[in-house]
Short mmCIF file of C-alpha atoms and ligand atoms in Angstrom, two decimals:
data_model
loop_
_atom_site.label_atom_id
_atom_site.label_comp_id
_atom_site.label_asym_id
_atom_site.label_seq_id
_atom_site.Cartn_x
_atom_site.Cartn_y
_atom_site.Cartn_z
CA UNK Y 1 -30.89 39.76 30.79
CA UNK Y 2 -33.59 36.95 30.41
CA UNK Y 3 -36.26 39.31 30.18
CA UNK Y 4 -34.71 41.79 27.14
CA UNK Y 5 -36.46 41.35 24.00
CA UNK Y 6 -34.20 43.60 22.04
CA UNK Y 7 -30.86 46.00 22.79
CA UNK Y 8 -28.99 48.62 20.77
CA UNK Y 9 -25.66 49.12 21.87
CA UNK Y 10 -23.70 52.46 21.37
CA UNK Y 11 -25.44 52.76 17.64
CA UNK Y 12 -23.80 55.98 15.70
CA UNK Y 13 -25.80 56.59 12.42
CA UNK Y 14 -24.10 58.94 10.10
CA UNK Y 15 -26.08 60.94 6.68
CA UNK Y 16 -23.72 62.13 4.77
CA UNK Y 17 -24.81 65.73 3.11
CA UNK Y 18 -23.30 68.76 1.24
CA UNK Y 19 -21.88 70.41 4.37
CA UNK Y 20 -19.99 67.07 5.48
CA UNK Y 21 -21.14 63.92 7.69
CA UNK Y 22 -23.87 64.75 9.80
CA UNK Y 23 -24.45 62.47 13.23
CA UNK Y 24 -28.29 61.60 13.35
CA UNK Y 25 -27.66 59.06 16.45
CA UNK Y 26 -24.89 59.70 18.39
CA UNK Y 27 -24.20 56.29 21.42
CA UNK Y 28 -27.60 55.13 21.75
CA UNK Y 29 -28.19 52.50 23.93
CA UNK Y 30 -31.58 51.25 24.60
CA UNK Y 31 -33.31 48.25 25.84
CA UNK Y 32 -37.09 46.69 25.17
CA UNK Y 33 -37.95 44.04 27.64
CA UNK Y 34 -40.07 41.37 26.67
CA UNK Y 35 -44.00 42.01 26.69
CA UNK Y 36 -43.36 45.35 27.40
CA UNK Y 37 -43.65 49.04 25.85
CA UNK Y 38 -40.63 51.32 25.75
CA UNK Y 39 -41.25 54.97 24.23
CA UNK Y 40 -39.09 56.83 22.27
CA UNK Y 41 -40.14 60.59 23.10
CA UNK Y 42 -38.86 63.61 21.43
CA UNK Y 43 -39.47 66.66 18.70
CA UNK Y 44 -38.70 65.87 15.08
CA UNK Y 45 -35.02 65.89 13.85
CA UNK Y 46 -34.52 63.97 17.70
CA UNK Y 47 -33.55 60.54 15.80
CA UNK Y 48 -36.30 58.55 17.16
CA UNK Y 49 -37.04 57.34 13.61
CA UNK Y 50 -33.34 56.80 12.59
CA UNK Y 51 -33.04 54.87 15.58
CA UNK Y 52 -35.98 52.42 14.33
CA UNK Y 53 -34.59 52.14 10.99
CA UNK Y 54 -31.43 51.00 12.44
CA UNK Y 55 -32.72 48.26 14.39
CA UNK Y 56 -34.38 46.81 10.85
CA UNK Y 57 -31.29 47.55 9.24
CA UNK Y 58 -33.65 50.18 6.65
CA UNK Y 59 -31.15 52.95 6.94
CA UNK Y 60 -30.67 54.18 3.71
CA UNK Y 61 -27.18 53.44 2.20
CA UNK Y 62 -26.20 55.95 1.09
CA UNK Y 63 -26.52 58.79 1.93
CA UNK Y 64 -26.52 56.89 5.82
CA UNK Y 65 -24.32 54.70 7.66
CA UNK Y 66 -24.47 52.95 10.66
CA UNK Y 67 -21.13 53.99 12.02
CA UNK Y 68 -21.04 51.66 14.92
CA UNK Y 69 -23.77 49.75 17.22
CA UNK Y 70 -24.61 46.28 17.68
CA UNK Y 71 -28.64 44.98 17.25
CA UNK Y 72 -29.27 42.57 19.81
CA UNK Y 73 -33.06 40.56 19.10
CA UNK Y 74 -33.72 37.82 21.76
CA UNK Y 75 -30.14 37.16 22.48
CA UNK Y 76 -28.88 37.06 18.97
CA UNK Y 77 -26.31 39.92 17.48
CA UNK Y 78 -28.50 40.95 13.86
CA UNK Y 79 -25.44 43.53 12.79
CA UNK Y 80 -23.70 41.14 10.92
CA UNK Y 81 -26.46 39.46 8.91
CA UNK Y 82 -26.58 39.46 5.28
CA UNK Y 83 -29.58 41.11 3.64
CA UNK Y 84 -31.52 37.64 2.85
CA UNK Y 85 -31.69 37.50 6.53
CA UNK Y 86 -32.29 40.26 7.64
CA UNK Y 87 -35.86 39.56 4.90
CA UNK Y 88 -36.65 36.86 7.43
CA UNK Y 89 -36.26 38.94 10.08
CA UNK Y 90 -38.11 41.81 8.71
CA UNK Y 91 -41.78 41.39 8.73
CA UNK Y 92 -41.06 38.00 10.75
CA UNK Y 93 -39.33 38.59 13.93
CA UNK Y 94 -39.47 42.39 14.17
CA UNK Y 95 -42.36 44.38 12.49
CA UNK Y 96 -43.02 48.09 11.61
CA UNK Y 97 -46.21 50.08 11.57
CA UNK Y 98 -45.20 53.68 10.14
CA UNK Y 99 -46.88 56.92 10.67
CA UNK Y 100 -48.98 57.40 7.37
CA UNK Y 101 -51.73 54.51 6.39
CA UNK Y 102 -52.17 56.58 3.19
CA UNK Y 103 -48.17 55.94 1.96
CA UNK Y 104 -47.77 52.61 3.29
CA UNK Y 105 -50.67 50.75 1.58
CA UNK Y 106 -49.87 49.58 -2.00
CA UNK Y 107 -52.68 51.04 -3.78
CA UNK Y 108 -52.84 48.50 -6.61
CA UNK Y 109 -53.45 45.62 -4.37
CA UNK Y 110 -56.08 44.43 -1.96
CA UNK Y 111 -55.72 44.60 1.71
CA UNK Y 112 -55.87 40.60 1.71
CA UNK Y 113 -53.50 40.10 -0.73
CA UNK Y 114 -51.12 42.79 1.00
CA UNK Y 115 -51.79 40.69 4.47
CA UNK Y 116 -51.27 37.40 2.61
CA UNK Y 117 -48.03 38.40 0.72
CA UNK Y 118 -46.72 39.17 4.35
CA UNK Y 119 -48.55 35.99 5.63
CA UNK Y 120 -46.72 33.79 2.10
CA UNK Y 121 -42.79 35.09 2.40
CA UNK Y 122 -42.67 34.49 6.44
CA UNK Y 123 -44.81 31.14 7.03
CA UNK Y 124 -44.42 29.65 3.73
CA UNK Y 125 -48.64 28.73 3.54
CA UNK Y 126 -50.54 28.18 0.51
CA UNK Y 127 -51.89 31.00 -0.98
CA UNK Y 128 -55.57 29.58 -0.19
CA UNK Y 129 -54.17 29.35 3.86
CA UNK Y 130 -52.35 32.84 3.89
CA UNK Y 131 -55.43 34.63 2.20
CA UNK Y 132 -58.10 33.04 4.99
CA UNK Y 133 -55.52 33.71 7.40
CA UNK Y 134 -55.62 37.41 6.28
CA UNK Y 135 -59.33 37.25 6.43
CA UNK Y 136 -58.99 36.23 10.15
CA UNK Y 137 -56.62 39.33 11.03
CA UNK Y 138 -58.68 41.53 9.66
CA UNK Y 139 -60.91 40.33 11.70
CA UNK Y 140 -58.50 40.80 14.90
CA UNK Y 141 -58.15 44.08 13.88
CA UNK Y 142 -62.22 44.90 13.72
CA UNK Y 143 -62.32 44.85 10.11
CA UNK Y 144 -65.02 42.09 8.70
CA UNK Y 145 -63.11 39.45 6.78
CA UNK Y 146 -65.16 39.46 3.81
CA UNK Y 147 -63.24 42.73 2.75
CA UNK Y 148 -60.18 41.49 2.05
CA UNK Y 149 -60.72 41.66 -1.53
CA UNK Y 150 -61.16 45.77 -0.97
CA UNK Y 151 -58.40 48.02 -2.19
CA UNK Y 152 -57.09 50.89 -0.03
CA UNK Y 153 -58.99 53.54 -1.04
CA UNK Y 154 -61.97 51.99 -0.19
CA UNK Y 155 -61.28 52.30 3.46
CA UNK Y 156 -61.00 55.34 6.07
CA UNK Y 157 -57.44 56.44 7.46
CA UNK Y 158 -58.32 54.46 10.67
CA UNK Y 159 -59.06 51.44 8.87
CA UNK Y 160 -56.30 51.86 6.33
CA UNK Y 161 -54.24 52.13 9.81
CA UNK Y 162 -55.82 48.90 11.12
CA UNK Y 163 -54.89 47.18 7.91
CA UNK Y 164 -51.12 48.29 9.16
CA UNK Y 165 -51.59 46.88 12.16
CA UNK Y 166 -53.44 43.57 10.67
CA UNK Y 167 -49.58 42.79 8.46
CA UNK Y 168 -47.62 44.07 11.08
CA UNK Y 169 -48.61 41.56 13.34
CA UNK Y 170 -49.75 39.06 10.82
CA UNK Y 171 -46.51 36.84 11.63
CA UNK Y 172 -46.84 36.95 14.98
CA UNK Y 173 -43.63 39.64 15.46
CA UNK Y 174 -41.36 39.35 18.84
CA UNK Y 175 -40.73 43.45 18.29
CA UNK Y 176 -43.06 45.35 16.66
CA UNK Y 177 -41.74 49.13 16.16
CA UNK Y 178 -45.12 51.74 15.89
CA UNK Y 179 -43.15 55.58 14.23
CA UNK Y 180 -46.01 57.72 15.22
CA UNK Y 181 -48.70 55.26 14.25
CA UNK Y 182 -51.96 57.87 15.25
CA UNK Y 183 -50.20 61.10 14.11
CA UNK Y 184 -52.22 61.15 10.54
CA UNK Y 185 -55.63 59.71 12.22
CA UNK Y 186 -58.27 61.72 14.23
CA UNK Y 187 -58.44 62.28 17.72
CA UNK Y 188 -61.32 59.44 18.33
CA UNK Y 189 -59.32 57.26 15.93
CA UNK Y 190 -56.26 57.96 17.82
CA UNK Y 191 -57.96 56.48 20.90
CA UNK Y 192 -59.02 53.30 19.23
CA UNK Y 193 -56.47 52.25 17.28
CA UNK Y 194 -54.23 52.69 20.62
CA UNK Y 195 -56.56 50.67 22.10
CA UNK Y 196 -56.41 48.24 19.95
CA UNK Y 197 -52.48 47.63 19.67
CA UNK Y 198 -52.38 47.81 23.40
CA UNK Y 199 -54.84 44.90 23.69
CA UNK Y 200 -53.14 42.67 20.82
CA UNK Y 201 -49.69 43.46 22.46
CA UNK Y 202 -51.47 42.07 25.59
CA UNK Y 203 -52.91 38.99 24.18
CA UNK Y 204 -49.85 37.89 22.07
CA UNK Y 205 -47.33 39.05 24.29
CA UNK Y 206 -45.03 41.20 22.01
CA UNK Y 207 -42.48 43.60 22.73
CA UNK Y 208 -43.43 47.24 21.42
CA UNK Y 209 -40.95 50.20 20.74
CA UNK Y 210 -43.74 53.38 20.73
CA UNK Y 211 -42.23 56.57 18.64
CA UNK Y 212 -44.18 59.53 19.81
CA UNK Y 213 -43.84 63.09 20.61
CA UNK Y 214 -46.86 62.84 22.57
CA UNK Y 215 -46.60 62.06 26.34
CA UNK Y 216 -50.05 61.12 26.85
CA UNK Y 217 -49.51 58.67 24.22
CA UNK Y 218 -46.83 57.34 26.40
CA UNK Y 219 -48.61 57.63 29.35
CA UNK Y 220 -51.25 55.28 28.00
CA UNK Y 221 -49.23 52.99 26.60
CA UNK Y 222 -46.13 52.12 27.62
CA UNK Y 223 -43.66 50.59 30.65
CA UNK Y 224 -40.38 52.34 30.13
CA UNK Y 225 -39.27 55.29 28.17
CA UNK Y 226 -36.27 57.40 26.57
CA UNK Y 227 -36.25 60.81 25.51
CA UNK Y 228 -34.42 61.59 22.63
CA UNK Y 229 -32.87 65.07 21.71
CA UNK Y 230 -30.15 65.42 19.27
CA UNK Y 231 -29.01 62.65 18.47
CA UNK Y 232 -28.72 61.07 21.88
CA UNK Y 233 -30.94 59.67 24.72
CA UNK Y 234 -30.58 62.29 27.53
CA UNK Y 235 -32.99 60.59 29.70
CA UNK Y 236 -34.53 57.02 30.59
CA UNK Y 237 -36.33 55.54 32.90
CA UNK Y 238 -39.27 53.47 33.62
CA UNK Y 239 -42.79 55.62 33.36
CA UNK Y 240 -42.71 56.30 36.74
CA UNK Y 241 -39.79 57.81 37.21
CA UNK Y 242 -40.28 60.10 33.85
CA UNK Y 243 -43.37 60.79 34.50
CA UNK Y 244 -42.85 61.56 38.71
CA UNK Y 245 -39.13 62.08 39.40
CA UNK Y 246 -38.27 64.16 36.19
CA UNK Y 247 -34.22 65.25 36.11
CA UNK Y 248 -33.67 66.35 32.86
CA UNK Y 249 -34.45 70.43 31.83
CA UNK Y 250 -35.88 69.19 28.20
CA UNK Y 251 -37.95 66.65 29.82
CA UNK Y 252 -38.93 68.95 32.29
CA UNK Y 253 -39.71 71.27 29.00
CA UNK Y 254 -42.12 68.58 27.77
CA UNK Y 255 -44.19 68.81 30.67
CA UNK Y 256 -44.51 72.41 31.01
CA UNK Y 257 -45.73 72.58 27.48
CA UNK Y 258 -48.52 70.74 28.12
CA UNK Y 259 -51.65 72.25 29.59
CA UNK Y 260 -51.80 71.64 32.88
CA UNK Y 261 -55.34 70.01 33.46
CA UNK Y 262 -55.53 71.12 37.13
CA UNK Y 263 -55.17 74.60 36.63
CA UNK Y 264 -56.90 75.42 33.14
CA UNK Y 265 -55.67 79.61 33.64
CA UNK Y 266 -52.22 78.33 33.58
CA UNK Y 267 -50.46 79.91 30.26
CA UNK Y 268 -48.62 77.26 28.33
CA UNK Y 269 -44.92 77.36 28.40
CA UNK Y 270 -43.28 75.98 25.30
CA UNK Y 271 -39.76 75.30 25.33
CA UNK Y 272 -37.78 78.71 23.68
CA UNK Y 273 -36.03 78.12 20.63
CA UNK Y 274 -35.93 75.18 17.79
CA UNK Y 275 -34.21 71.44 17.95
CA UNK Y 276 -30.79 72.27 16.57
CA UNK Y 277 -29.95 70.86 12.59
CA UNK Y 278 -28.31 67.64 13.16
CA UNK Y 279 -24.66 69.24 11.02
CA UNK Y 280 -24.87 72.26 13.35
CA UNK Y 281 -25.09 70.49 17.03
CA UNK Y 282 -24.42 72.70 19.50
CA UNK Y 283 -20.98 72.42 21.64
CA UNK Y 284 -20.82 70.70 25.18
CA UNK Y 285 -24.45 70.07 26.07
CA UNK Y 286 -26.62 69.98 23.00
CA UNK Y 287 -29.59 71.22 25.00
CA UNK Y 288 -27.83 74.29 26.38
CA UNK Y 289 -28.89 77.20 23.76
CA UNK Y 290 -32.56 76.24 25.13
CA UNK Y 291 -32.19 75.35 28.73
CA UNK Y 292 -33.42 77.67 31.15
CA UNK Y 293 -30.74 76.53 33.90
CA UNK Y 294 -27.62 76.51 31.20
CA UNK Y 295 -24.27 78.08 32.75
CA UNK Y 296 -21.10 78.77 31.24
CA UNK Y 297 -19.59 75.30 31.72
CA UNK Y 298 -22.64 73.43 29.81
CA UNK Y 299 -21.33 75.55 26.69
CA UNK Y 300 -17.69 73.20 26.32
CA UNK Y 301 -19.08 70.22 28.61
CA UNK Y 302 -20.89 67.15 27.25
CA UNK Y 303 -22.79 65.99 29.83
CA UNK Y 304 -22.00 62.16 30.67
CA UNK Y 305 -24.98 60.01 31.91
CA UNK Y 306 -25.42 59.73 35.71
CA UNK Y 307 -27.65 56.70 37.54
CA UNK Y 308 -30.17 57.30 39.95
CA UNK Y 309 -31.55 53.88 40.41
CA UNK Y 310 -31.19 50.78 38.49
CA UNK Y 311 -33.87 51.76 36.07
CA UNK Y 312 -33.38 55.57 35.73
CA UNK Y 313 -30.33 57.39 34.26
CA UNK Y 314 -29.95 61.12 32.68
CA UNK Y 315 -27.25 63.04 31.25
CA UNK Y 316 -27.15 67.09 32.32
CA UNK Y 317 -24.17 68.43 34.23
CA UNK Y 318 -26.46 69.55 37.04
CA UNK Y 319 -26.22 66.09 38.17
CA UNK Y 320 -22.29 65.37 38.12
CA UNK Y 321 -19.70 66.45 40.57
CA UNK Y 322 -17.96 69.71 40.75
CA UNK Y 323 -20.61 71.73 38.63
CA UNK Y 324 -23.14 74.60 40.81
CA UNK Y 325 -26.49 73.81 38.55
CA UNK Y 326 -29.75 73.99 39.64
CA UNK Y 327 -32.71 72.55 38.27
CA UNK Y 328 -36.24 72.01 39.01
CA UNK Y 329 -37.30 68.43 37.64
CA UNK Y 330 -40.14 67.24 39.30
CA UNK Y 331 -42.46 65.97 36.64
CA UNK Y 332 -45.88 65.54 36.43
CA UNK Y 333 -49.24 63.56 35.49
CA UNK Y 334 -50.74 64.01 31.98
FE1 SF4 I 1 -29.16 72.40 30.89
FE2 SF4 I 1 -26.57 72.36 31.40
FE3 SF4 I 1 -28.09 70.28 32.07
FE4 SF4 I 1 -27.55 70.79 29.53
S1 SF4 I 1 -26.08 70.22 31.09
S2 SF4 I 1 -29.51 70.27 30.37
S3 SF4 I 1 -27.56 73.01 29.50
S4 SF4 I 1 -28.20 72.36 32.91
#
């Protein structure tokens, strides 16, 4: 367990809503080993985000509540600490980058003095050392230091992302958790600022939880990964086996979705139907309405998780005893 940066335990995350309580994250259980990338991968309404939220404690209360789940960061249980902790921790130990550099910017401020008010609350400097500090991580993050005094607007959406990056990391974070950080940016944006948070995650050695719902993001980027759908994790593994011993139908969805590089007259084959609303989950599996290989049984049967190896688990019924499922799997390379 030396080498885990950060573990959720069996976290249930609850919204309550007009039609009753509504489970966004139902027993998650992850882990992000130190150094290393794990990918949360699945369509919206999955509860990749949720899940992030929860591990900074930033689920809104109400209408959420974290039903049950412990927070584990570097050995140390965070579900119990009071909120003037958990403001150390924020920002400090365990960082977020979200998914639009427009929204997350204050507007009204400079990009310095957003980086030193970041820089200020976590390492106590003067204002003098936390503004040239800022001036050196914009400069980490390709962005000359003498426009720190520049306000938001005056930059592109790539820089304005870069900025993100720049006070995410500005304390030197153990986790830092990126929710779709190139979604809003162009494609040859995408590329760099991936680039760039792979190399800083290199130099300074921080853990990384990757939100995506893009596998060749997680291709490029990162060491293990989970797929989320409904709620729950329904498959894990290290890249390899996701990405070359596939088990689970949805994953096996994601792939065939994709085009297929190596045979460009291939039609595209997008999984049928919709992710189901979170306060209408299906019965037994909640995959089944959309699975090609669903039988009767996978209707009134929740699928439990099975282990193939000490690294990759799934949970469909084709894999447990006594059920007469067969699936493909097989995966692929992006
Ligand atoms: Fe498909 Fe059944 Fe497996 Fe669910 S349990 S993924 S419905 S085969």
């Amino acid at each position: 367990m030396d080498n885990i940066q950060v573990s959720v335990e069996n976290l249930v995350v609850e919204y309550k809503t007009e039609h009753g309580n509504v489970q966004a994250v139902n027993g998650v259980n992850i882990q992000v080993k130190k150094g290393k990338t794990l990918g949360i991968v699945g369509e919206t309404g999955a509860g990749k985000t949720t899940t992030a939220l929860a591990v900074l404690r930033l689920i809104p209360n109400p209408p959420g509540i974290v039903k049950s789940g412990k927070i584990i960061v570097d050995g140390e249980d965070i579900s119990g600490k009071s909120e003037f902790e958990m403001n150390k921790i924020r920002g400090g130990i365990v960082s977020m980058i979200f998914q639009d550099p427009m929204t997350s910017l204050n507007p009204v401020l400079t990009v310095g003095d957003q980086i030193a008010e970041s820089i200020g609350i976590h390492q106590g400097l003067s204002r003098k050392e936390a503004m040239k500090k800022a001036e050196e991580m914009l400069e980490m993050v390709g962005i000359p230091g003498y426009r720190s005094g520049e306000y938001p607007h005056q930059f592109s959406g790539g820089m304005k992302q870069r900025v993100g990056i720049a006070i995410a990391l500005s304390c030197n974070p153990q986790l830092l958790i990126a929710d779709e950080p190139t979604t809003a940016l162009d494609v040859t944006i995408q590329a760099q600022v991936l680039q760039l948070m792979k190399s800083l995650r290199d130099q300074y050695g921080t853990s990384m939880i990757m939100i995506t719902h893009d596998l060749g993001i997680v291709a490029e980027v990162c060491d293990d990964v989970a797929i989320m759908y409904g709620g729950r994790i329904i498959e894990q593994g290290t890249l390899e086996d996701i990405f070359k011993k596939t088990k689970h139908p949805y994953t096996e969805g994601l792939f065939n979705s994709l085009p297929n590089l190596a045979n460009r007259t291939e039609k595209l084959k997008p999984i049928r139907g919709l992710m189901p609303d979170p306060a209408r989950l299906p019965s037994g599996c909640v995959f089944h309405p959309r699975c090609l290989y669903a039988q009767e049984i996978c209707q009134s049967r929740v699928p439990q998780r099975t282990d193939f190896s000490d690294t990759h688990m799934v949970c469909c019924l084709a894999y447990e005893e006594g059920t007469n499922i067969e699936v493909k799997g097989g995966g692929r390379i992006v």
